[in-house]
Short mmCIF file of N, CA and C in Angstrom, two decimals:
data_model
loop_
_atom_site.label_atom_id
_atom_site.label_comp_id
_atom_site.label_asym_id
_atom_site.label_seq_id
_atom_site.Cartn_x
_atom_site.Cartn_y
_atom_site.Cartn_z
N MET R 511 0.84 -1.19 0.00
CA MET R 511 0.00 0.00 0.00
C MET R 511 0.89 1.25 0.00
N ILE R 512 0.44 2.25 -0.72
CA ILE R 512 1.19 3.49 -0.84
C ILE R 512 0.64 4.50 0.17
N ASP R 513 1.55 5.18 0.84
CA ASP R 513 1.12 6.15 1.84
C ASP R 513 0.77 7.49 1.20
N ALA R 514 0.32 8.40 2.01
CA ALA R 514 -0.16 9.70 1.53
C ALA R 514 0.97 10.54 0.94
N ASP R 515 2.16 10.45 1.51
CA ASP R 515 3.30 11.22 0.99
C ASP R 515 3.66 10.78 -0.42
N ALA R 516 3.66 9.47 -0.66
CA ALA R 516 3.98 8.96 -2.00
C ALA R 516 2.90 9.35 -2.99
N SER R 517 1.66 9.33 -2.57
CA SER R 517 0.56 9.75 -3.45
C SER R 517 0.65 11.23 -3.79
N LEU R 518 1.03 12.04 -2.81
CA LEU R 518 1.20 13.46 -3.06
C LEU R 518 2.36 13.71 -4.02
N ALA R 519 3.46 13.00 -3.83
CA ALA R 519 4.60 13.14 -4.73
C ALA R 519 4.23 12.72 -6.15
N TYR R 520 3.44 11.67 -6.27
CA TYR R 520 2.96 11.19 -7.57
C TYR R 520 2.12 12.27 -8.26
N ALA R 521 1.21 12.88 -7.52
CA ALA R 521 0.36 13.93 -8.07
C ALA R 521 1.18 15.16 -8.46
N ILE R 522 2.15 15.52 -7.64
CA ILE R 522 3.01 16.67 -7.95
C ILE R 522 3.82 16.39 -9.21
N PHE R 523 4.34 15.16 -9.33
CA PHE R 523 5.11 14.80 -10.52
C PHE R 523 4.27 14.96 -11.77
N TRP R 524 3.06 14.40 -11.79
CA TRP R 524 2.25 14.48 -12.99
C TRP R 524 1.80 15.90 -13.28
N GLY R 525 1.57 16.69 -12.25
CA GLY R 525 1.25 18.10 -12.47
C GLY R 525 2.40 18.86 -13.10
N ALA R 526 3.60 18.66 -12.56
CA ALA R 526 4.78 19.31 -13.12
C ALA R 526 5.07 18.79 -14.53
N TYR R 527 4.85 17.52 -14.75
CA TYR R 527 5.07 16.93 -16.07
C TYR R 527 4.11 17.53 -17.09
N ALA R 528 2.85 17.72 -16.71
CA ALA R 528 1.86 18.30 -17.61
C ALA R 528 2.21 19.76 -17.95
N VAL R 529 2.63 20.52 -16.96
CA VAL R 529 3.02 21.91 -17.20
C VAL R 529 4.25 21.96 -18.11
N ALA R 530 5.22 21.09 -17.86
CA ALA R 530 6.41 21.06 -18.70
C ALA R 530 6.06 20.66 -20.14
N PHE R 531 5.10 19.73 -20.29
CA PHE R 531 4.68 19.36 -21.64
C PHE R 531 4.03 20.54 -22.35
N LEU R 532 3.19 21.28 -21.67
CA LEU R 532 2.54 22.44 -22.29
C LEU R 532 3.57 23.47 -22.74
N VAL R 533 4.56 23.71 -21.91
CA VAL R 533 5.62 24.65 -22.29
C VAL R 533 6.37 24.14 -23.51
N LEU R 534 6.74 22.87 -23.50
CA LEU R 534 7.44 22.27 -24.63
C LEU R 534 6.59 22.31 -25.90
N PHE R 535 5.30 21.99 -25.76
CA PHE R 535 4.40 21.96 -26.91
C PHE R 535 4.32 23.34 -27.58
N PHE R 536 4.11 24.38 -26.78
CA PHE R 536 3.97 25.71 -27.37
C PHE R 536 5.30 26.24 -27.91
N MET R 537 6.40 25.85 -27.30
CA MET R 537 7.71 26.22 -27.85
C MET R 537 7.94 25.54 -29.20
N MET R 538 7.61 24.26 -29.29
CA MET R 538 7.79 23.54 -30.55
C MET R 538 6.80 24.03 -31.60
N LYS R 539 5.62 24.44 -31.18
CA LYS R 539 4.65 25.00 -32.11
C LYS R 539 5.19 26.28 -32.74
N ALA R 540 5.88 27.08 -31.94
CA ALA R 540 6.49 28.31 -32.47
C ALA R 540 7.64 27.97 -33.42
N VAL R 541 8.39 26.94 -33.12
CA VAL R 541 9.49 26.54 -34.00
C VAL R 541 8.94 25.97 -35.30
N PHE R 542 7.91 25.15 -35.22
CA PHE R 542 7.34 24.51 -36.41
C PHE R 542 6.53 25.48 -37.26
N ARG R 543 6.25 26.65 -36.75
CA ARG R 543 5.45 27.64 -37.49
C ARG R 543 6.09 27.99 -38.83
N PHE R 544 7.39 27.87 -38.92
CA PHE R 544 8.10 28.24 -40.14
C PHE R 544 8.05 27.17 -41.22
N LEU R 545 7.54 25.99 -40.89
CA LEU R 545 7.41 24.92 -41.89
C LEU R 545 6.26 25.27 -42.83
N PRO R 546 6.40 24.99 -44.12
CA PRO R 546 5.43 25.50 -45.09
C PRO R 546 4.08 24.77 -45.13
N PHE R 547 4.00 23.53 -44.72
CA PHE R 547 2.76 22.77 -44.88
C PHE R 547 2.09 22.52 -43.54
N TYR R 548 0.78 22.83 -43.48
CA TYR R 548 0.01 22.64 -42.26
C TYR R 548 0.03 21.19 -41.82
N GLY R 549 -0.13 20.26 -42.75
CA GLY R 549 -0.17 18.85 -42.41
C GLY R 549 1.13 18.36 -41.79
N PHE R 550 2.25 18.83 -42.29
CA PHE R 550 3.54 18.42 -41.74
C PHE R 550 3.76 19.00 -40.35
N ARG R 551 3.36 20.27 -40.16
CA ARG R 551 3.48 20.89 -38.83
C ARG R 551 2.66 20.13 -37.80
N THR R 552 1.41 19.83 -38.15
CA THR R 552 0.56 19.15 -37.18
C THR R 552 0.99 17.69 -36.97
N LEU R 553 1.56 17.07 -37.99
CA LEU R 553 2.07 15.71 -37.82
C LEU R 553 3.23 15.69 -36.82
N LEU R 554 4.12 16.66 -36.91
CA LEU R 554 5.23 16.73 -35.96
C LEU R 554 4.73 16.99 -34.54
N LEU R 555 3.75 17.86 -34.39
CA LEU R 555 3.19 18.12 -33.06
C LEU R 555 2.46 16.89 -32.51
N ALA R 556 1.78 16.16 -33.39
CA ALA R 556 1.11 14.93 -32.96
C ALA R 556 2.13 13.88 -32.53
N ALA R 557 3.23 13.76 -33.26
CA ALA R 557 4.28 12.81 -32.89
C ALA R 557 4.90 13.19 -31.55
N LEU R 558 5.10 14.48 -31.32
CA LEU R 558 5.62 14.95 -30.04
C LEU R 558 4.67 14.59 -28.91
N THR R 559 3.39 14.79 -29.14
CA THR R 559 2.38 14.48 -28.13
C THR R 559 2.39 13.00 -27.79
N VAL R 560 2.44 12.15 -28.81
CA VAL R 560 2.48 10.71 -28.57
C VAL R 560 3.74 10.33 -27.81
N LEU R 561 4.85 10.87 -28.22
CA LEU R 561 6.13 10.51 -27.60
C LEU R 561 6.17 10.90 -26.12
N VAL R 562 5.68 12.07 -25.80
CA VAL R 562 5.82 12.58 -24.42
C VAL R 562 4.66 12.16 -23.51
N LEU R 563 3.45 12.07 -24.03
CA LEU R 563 2.29 11.84 -23.15
C LEU R 563 1.81 10.40 -23.05
N THR R 564 2.39 9.48 -23.79
CA THR R 564 1.93 8.09 -23.70
C THR R 564 2.38 7.48 -22.37
N PRO R 565 1.42 6.95 -21.59
CA PRO R 565 1.79 6.34 -20.31
C PRO R 565 1.83 4.81 -20.41
N VAL R 566 2.45 4.20 -19.42
CA VAL R 566 2.42 2.75 -19.25
C VAL R 566 2.24 2.49 -17.75
N GLU R 567 1.46 1.47 -17.43
CA GLU R 567 1.21 1.18 -16.02
C GLU R 567 2.42 0.52 -15.39
N SER R 568 2.72 0.92 -14.19
CA SER R 568 3.87 0.36 -13.47
C SER R 568 3.61 -1.11 -13.15
N PRO R 569 4.59 -1.97 -13.41
CA PRO R 569 4.40 -3.39 -13.05
C PRO R 569 4.48 -3.62 -11.55
N ASP R 570 5.07 -2.69 -10.82
CA ASP R 570 5.23 -2.85 -9.38
C ASP R 570 4.02 -2.36 -8.59
N LEU R 571 3.39 -1.30 -9.07
CA LEU R 571 2.26 -0.72 -8.34
C LEU R 571 1.07 -0.54 -9.28
N ALA R 572 0.01 -1.26 -9.03
CA ALA R 572 -1.18 -1.17 -9.87
C ALA R 572 -1.80 0.22 -9.73
N GLY R 573 -2.19 0.78 -10.87
CA GLY R 573 -2.84 2.08 -10.86
C GLY R 573 -1.88 3.25 -10.95
N TRP R 574 -0.59 3.00 -10.96
CA TRP R 574 0.40 4.07 -11.10
C TRP R 574 0.95 4.03 -12.50
N TRP R 575 0.99 5.18 -13.13
CA TRP R 575 1.38 5.26 -14.53
C TRP R 575 2.71 6.00 -14.65
N ILE R 576 3.51 5.56 -15.63
CA ILE R 576 4.85 6.10 -15.87
C ILE R 576 4.88 6.58 -17.32
N PRO R 577 5.61 7.65 -17.64
CA PRO R 577 5.78 8.00 -19.05
C PRO R 577 6.43 6.83 -19.81
N ALA R 578 5.83 6.46 -20.92
CA ALA R 578 6.28 5.26 -21.64
C ALA R 578 7.68 5.42 -22.21
N TRP R 579 8.07 6.63 -22.62
CA TRP R 579 9.42 6.81 -23.15
C TRP R 579 10.45 6.55 -22.07
N LEU R 580 10.16 6.95 -20.85
CA LEU R 580 11.07 6.74 -19.74
C LEU R 580 11.17 5.27 -19.38
N TYR R 581 10.02 4.61 -19.29
CA TYR R 581 9.97 3.20 -18.94
C TYR R 581 10.62 2.33 -20.02
N ALA R 582 10.29 2.59 -21.28
CA ALA R 582 10.85 1.80 -22.38
C ALA R 582 12.36 2.01 -22.48
N GLY R 583 12.81 3.23 -22.36
CA GLY R 583 14.25 3.49 -22.41
C GLY R 583 15.00 2.81 -21.29
N TYR R 584 14.45 2.86 -20.10
CA TYR R 584 15.09 2.23 -18.95
C TYR R 584 15.15 0.71 -19.12
N GLU R 585 14.05 0.12 -19.55
CA GLU R 585 14.02 -1.33 -19.72
C GLU R 585 14.90 -1.78 -20.88
N LEU R 586 14.98 -0.98 -21.94
CA LEU R 586 15.87 -1.34 -23.05
C LEU R 586 17.33 -1.26 -22.64
N ILE R 587 17.68 -0.28 -21.82
CA ILE R 587 19.06 -0.18 -21.32
C ILE R 587 19.39 -1.38 -20.45
N LEU R 588 18.42 -1.80 -19.63
CA LEU R 588 18.64 -2.96 -18.77
C LEU R 588 18.60 -4.28 -19.55
N GLY R 589 18.06 -4.24 -20.77
CA GLY R 589 18.03 -5.44 -21.59
C GLY R 589 16.76 -6.27 -21.48
N ASP R 590 15.74 -5.75 -20.83
CA ASP R 590 14.48 -6.49 -20.69
C ASP R 590 13.54 -6.09 -21.83
N ILE R 591 13.65 -6.81 -22.93
CA ILE R 591 12.89 -6.49 -24.14
C ILE R 591 11.39 -6.70 -23.92
N ASP R 592 11.03 -7.73 -23.15
CA ASP R 592 9.60 -8.01 -22.92
C ASP R 592 8.92 -6.86 -22.18
N ALA R 593 9.57 -6.33 -21.16
CA ALA R 593 8.99 -5.21 -20.41
C ALA R 593 8.93 -3.96 -21.27
N ALA R 594 9.97 -3.73 -22.08
CA ALA R 594 9.96 -2.56 -22.96
C ALA R 594 8.90 -2.71 -24.04
N GLY R 595 8.57 -3.94 -24.41
CA GLY R 595 7.54 -4.19 -25.41
C GLY R 595 6.17 -3.68 -24.99
N ILE R 596 5.90 -3.72 -23.70
CA ILE R 596 4.62 -3.20 -23.20
C ILE R 596 4.52 -1.71 -23.49
N ALA R 597 5.59 -0.99 -23.22
CA ALA R 597 5.59 0.46 -23.49
C ALA R 597 5.54 0.72 -24.99
N LEU R 598 6.24 -0.07 -25.77
CA LEU R 598 6.23 0.12 -27.22
C LEU R 598 4.84 -0.19 -27.79
N PHE R 599 4.15 -1.17 -27.21
CA PHE R 599 2.77 -1.45 -27.62
C PHE R 599 1.88 -0.26 -27.31
N ASN R 600 2.06 0.36 -26.15
CA ASN R 600 1.28 1.56 -25.81
C ASN R 600 1.58 2.70 -26.78
N PHE R 601 2.86 2.82 -27.19
CA PHE R 601 3.21 3.82 -28.21
C PHE R 601 2.46 3.54 -29.51
N GLY R 602 2.38 2.28 -29.90
CA GLY R 602 1.68 1.93 -31.13
C GLY R 602 0.20 2.28 -31.07
N LEU R 603 -0.44 1.96 -29.94
CA LEU R 603 -1.86 2.31 -29.78
C LEU R 603 -2.06 3.82 -29.80
N ALA R 604 -1.22 4.54 -29.06
CA ALA R 604 -1.35 6.00 -29.02
C ALA R 604 -1.09 6.60 -30.39
N ALA R 605 -0.13 6.05 -31.13
CA ALA R 605 0.16 6.56 -32.48
C ALA R 605 -1.01 6.30 -33.42
N ALA R 606 -1.65 5.14 -33.30
CA ALA R 606 -2.80 4.85 -34.16
C ALA R 606 -3.96 5.80 -33.87
N VAL R 607 -4.22 6.06 -32.61
CA VAL R 607 -5.29 7.00 -32.24
C VAL R 607 -4.94 8.41 -32.70
N MET R 608 -3.69 8.81 -32.51
CA MET R 608 -3.29 10.15 -32.91
C MET R 608 -3.29 10.29 -34.43
N LEU R 609 -2.97 9.23 -35.15
CA LEU R 609 -3.04 9.27 -36.61
C LEU R 609 -4.47 9.51 -37.08
N LEU R 610 -5.43 8.86 -36.43
CA LEU R 610 -6.84 9.07 -36.76
C LEU R 610 -7.24 10.52 -36.46
N VAL R 611 -6.83 11.05 -35.33
CA VAL R 611 -7.14 12.44 -34.98
C VAL R 611 -6.49 13.39 -35.97
N TRP R 612 -5.25 13.10 -36.37
CA TRP R 612 -4.54 13.94 -37.33
C TRP R 612 -5.25 13.96 -38.68
N ILE R 613 -5.69 12.79 -39.14
CA ILE R 613 -6.41 12.72 -40.42
C ILE R 613 -7.73 13.50 -40.33
N LEU R 614 -8.44 13.35 -39.24
CA LEU R 614 -9.69 14.10 -39.07
C LEU R 614 -9.42 15.61 -39.03
N ASP R 615 -8.31 16.01 -38.42
CA ASP R 615 -7.95 17.43 -38.39
C ASP R 615 -7.63 17.93 -39.79
N LEU R 616 -6.97 17.12 -40.60
CA LEU R 616 -6.68 17.52 -41.98
C LEU R 616 -7.97 17.66 -42.79
N VAL R 617 -8.93 16.79 -42.56
CA VAL R 617 -10.23 16.91 -43.24
C VAL R 617 -10.93 18.19 -42.80
N ARG R 618 -10.91 18.47 -41.48
CA ARG R 618 -11.51 19.69 -40.97
C ARG R 618 -10.83 20.92 -41.58
N TYR R 619 -9.53 20.92 -41.64
CA TYR R 619 -8.77 22.02 -42.20
C TYR R 619 -9.12 22.23 -43.67
N ARG R 620 -9.24 21.14 -44.39
CA ARG R 620 -9.57 21.22 -45.83
C ARG R 620 -10.98 21.80 -46.03
N LEU R 621 -11.92 21.37 -45.20
CA LEU R 621 -13.30 21.86 -45.34
C LEU R 621 -13.43 23.32 -44.94
N VAL R 622 -12.68 23.75 -43.95
CA VAL R 622 -12.74 25.14 -43.51
C VAL R 622 -12.08 26.06 -44.51
N ARG R 623 -11.02 25.60 -45.17
CA ARG R 623 -10.27 26.43 -46.12
C ARG R 623 -11.01 26.63 -47.42
N LYS R 624 -11.99 25.82 -47.75
CA LYS R 624 -12.70 25.96 -49.02
C LYS R 624 -13.73 27.05 -48.98
#
């Protein structure tokens, strides 16, 4: 069982992580603004979102989620391919969902521009 201090630290971590992601997202959006094609800009932002925000559940504590890039990188360095595969599977699912959202956004953009 996790005590209240660990739960508070967990909540603080995810809050700080979310704020850091928002800062990174808007900074990258400003950098990508110079790219000529809307579809390419939004694809890069979608890939960034998938890479940074995809979670994986901790194998040690049920209900606790870890950033998948961190978990997969750590497990790959340690050589545990099976554990890293769980995070890579989550990346695949998140990428498939984000690809669908990206395509729908391109359709919306096309309809609005006409």
